[in-house]
Amino acid sequence: MNRFFLTVLMSVTLASCSQSGQQTVSGPWLDTSLPIEDRIDAALAQMTLQEKVRMCYAKTKFMSPGVPRLGIPDVHYSDGPHGVRAEINPDDWGYAGWTTDSITAFPALTCLAATWDIWLANKYGNALAEEAIARDKNVMLGPGVNIYRTPLNGRNFEYLGEDPFLAGKMATNYVQGMQSNAVAACLKHFILNDQEEYRGHINVKVSERAFNEIYAAPFKAVVKDADLWSIMGSYNKYLGTHCSHNDTTLNKILKQEWGFDGMVVTDWGGCHNTNEAIFGGLDVEMGSYTNGLTSESAFGYEDYYLGRAYREKAERGEVPDSIINDKARRILRTLFRTTLAADRGQAAQATKDHFELSREIGAEGIVLLKNAAINGKKLLPIDIHQYHTILVVGENATRSLCKGGGSSELKPQREVSPLEGLTERFGMDKIKYAQGYVSGRPMYGHVDIIPKATEDSLRAEAVAMAREADLVIYVGGLNKNHNQDCEDGDRLQYGLPFAQPELIDELVKANPKTVVVLISGNAVEMPWLDKVPALVQSWYNGSAAGYALADILSGDICPSGKTPFSYPTTLADCPAHQHGVICYPGDSINEEYLDDIFVGYRFHDLPQAKKEALAGRKLSPKTTRFPFGFGLSYTTFYYTKPEIFASSLTEDVRGHLSVKVTVKNIGNVPGKEVVQFYVGDAQASVERPVKELKGFEKIALQPGEEKVVTFILSPDDLKFWDENTHSWRIEPGEFNVYVASSAEDVKGVVSFKI
């Protein structure tokens, strides 16, 4: 036995730490100057079997135990990809009623994705970690990188869009920012949790290609590029087994193929079987039985699948030491990287800097979708000197949009509403308000029924006021009620709810100078679009939402957000809704992803005849209202013809091929542009998308300024998943690189051959 382990075995000591006689533990596992793996070995050598097992299941609603005897603390989790959730009672879902748990609410991840700004993603994760440390949390349950497959998914607002490259790149930077402050990000929900309907049991059937190219890709990117510390299994099934204890996804793919060395946590109530939990790659079980997802019962924590049953099997020798130690090792590794790290990082809660960062992210993510001229002048930005009265209409102008939504509900110290932000920017003497519609209380699992008479009365009042106003700003969309943008329930319709289409129609008739602002985490159907001169996509933008919106509408900030998902013209134009119930939402037992790799713009890029052949039906002449990567500006950007610096290559293109394009701001105001690079295989032996996003860069340009943007290809940019060899493959042939401002606005194409 070497000297280090002799030291370990002899080093548990108790030392007085105060005059009160309290004792503290010392040992090499607590020595932050030692390598983490040595500290883990030291701790494991001191732990009993029972202590190792006890670490694997919850002790309260949001806590799993450490080893008090060895001075190893508990793991403290918090919901909140967008902020640290208010404190929950130890053993039920009620709020604890603290007065010290108000926080900064950051914009929802759809907004972050719409910024297309990796540096903002890093700052977002770092600031959220500071708030977590202030609340004594060392594992934050987020971000989410499930794919935007259908606009009906109630949880899309928590995710990063339809494209795996964009989602992976933004999440990687978010996680790097968070973990640089010694707080573990818990990436979720692994894997194929792309809807809320039937989420607890639906068995997803998907091709091997689509699994690897679309759904696993963002998870893999974060694991590989961000050195991820924890991950959450999803509720649904894959290959007939729940994904919180799925040997294929957790052991074979995540831990062995990708080399993930962190801990796997269930979603709350996501565990269903002791043997599968032990041998299927799960490390920590949270939220089963009494302290599960939605109900309470007589069961306690010992009754968890990784509780008494696991301990008894281990004591009988039915579980190999290698598995017991591996679970404990992964949990210890998370603690030594976070709470017991040499430098825990900075604590900061609800600070001015965090509020301003929330405002910056919100403004950068807002997307200008339409800005037509009336009498030769565009409505946006708003020239306040032209208007005596501005009518703000819509419940979302005043509603708290941090409430509801399920586990991402937040308790912000301050939440600036759109009405408050617009009033402060344009003046109380100019701004009037009419509610226009009502949606009911923010609730989880059920909804209020709104009487038609109430809808009619509110609409009539708003329309009458619109006739007298110089300008109307309509602030509507979705909210975080059940069956909208909310956990545990998908949307029931693609159109706007609460009679909003009728309200928008009548407002525009009453006053053509109407700006529509949609607040949502999803695309919506827009039969009224041609009648509306200006349309803005905002999001659940958190603490500074109203200020961010006012920054954009006033022109104080030039809009630069780009859509992180496509807006299908009708629901039938979305590929997930073209193959019957079995494709979405499933038959309640199974669901088959018959849209395969053609998700989002990968489908909309296809020729119309090909799209209709895949759909098996007639589709809209233009299947998108707004394409992926789209966003207007108050200025204009000019792209030169792209140049390629290679022509004939081997498979190893890294460092040997680059594409450059010069972009110039030829408008009159400073602005930012997202330069997008897509790659397409022109001679593939298998069916591939026309093009796929493989690079992007957001640049800021003053009027008259130009910048050169360079995209350097890697071999991974050219590969597809070969189902015959079960591996990634590059084929010889011709490839195209598309330089674009959106998926449907290609500025130039260059080609090369492998």
PDB file of N, CA and C in Angstrom, residues 34 103 116 151 290 392 467 623 644 670 737 745:
ATOM      1  N   LEU A  34      -5.026  18.959  -3.099  1.00  0.00           N
ATOM      2  CA  LEU A  34      -4.814  17.657  -3.723  1.00  0.00           C
ATOM      3  C   LEU A  34      -5.660  17.520  -4.993  1.00  0.00           C
ATOM      4  N   ILE A 103     -34.846  36.944  -6.380  1.00  0.00           N
ATOM      5  CA  ILE A 103     -33.656  36.822  -7.221  1.00  0.00           C
ATOM      6  C   ILE A 103     -33.802  37.646  -8.502  1.00  0.00           C
ATOM      7  N   TRP A 116     -28.181  34.634 -30.356  1.00  0.00           N
ATOM      8  CA  TRP A 116     -27.096  34.033 -31.132  1.00  0.00           C
ATOM      9  C   TRP A 116     -25.745  34.588 -30.659  1.00  0.00           C
ATOM     10  N   PRO A 151     -44.296  23.249 -32.443  1.00  0.00           N
ATOM     11  CA  PRO A 151     -44.618  24.470 -31.705  1.00  0.00           C
ATOM     12  C   PRO A 151     -45.675  24.265 -30.628  1.00  0.00           C
ATOM     13  N   THR A 290     -43.514   9.828  -1.901  1.00  0.00           N
ATOM     14  CA  THR A 290     -44.052  10.953  -1.139  1.00  0.00           C
ATOM     15  C   THR A 290     -43.575  12.286  -1.687  1.00  0.00           C
ATOM     16  N   VAL A 392     -51.478  51.275 -25.265  1.00  0.00           N
ATOM     17  CA  VAL A 392     -50.939  49.933 -25.054  1.00  0.00           C
ATOM     18  C   VAL A 392     -52.105  49.013 -24.726  1.00  0.00           C
ATOM     19  N   ARG A 467     -59.375  53.702 -31.599  1.00  0.00           N
ATOM     20  CA  ARG A 467     -59.828  54.682 -32.602  1.00  0.00           C
ATOM     21  C   ARG A 467     -59.360  56.099 -32.242  1.00  0.00           C
ATOM     22  N   THR A 623     -44.189  27.336 -46.771  1.00  0.00           N
ATOM     23  CA  THR A 623     -44.468  26.586 -45.542  1.00  0.00           C
ATOM     24  C   THR A 623     -43.994  27.290 -44.276  1.00  0.00           C
ATOM     25  N   ILE A 644     -13.448  31.253 -50.665  1.00  0.00           N
ATOM     26  CA  ILE A 644     -13.043  29.988 -50.057  1.00  0.00           C
ATOM     27  C   ILE A 644     -11.555  29.802 -50.263  1.00  0.00           C
ATOM     28  N   PRO A 670     -25.979  52.330 -35.703  1.00  0.00           N
ATOM     29  CA  PRO A 670     -25.194  51.153 -35.314  1.00  0.00           C
ATOM     30  C   PRO A 670     -26.110  49.933 -35.199  1.00  0.00           C
ATOM     31  N   VAL A 737     -20.770  25.554 -49.077  1.00  0.00           N
ATOM     32  CA  VAL A 737     -20.869  26.381 -47.877  1.00  0.00           C
ATOM     33  C   VAL A 737     -21.748  27.572 -48.224  1.00  0.00           C
ATOM     34  N   ASP A 745     -32.352  33.288 -46.521  1.00  0.00           N
ATOM     35  CA  ASP A 745     -31.719  34.474 -47.109  1.00  0.00           C
ATOM     36  C   ASP A 745     -30.231  34.194 -47.270  1.00  0.00           C
TER      37      ASP A 745
END
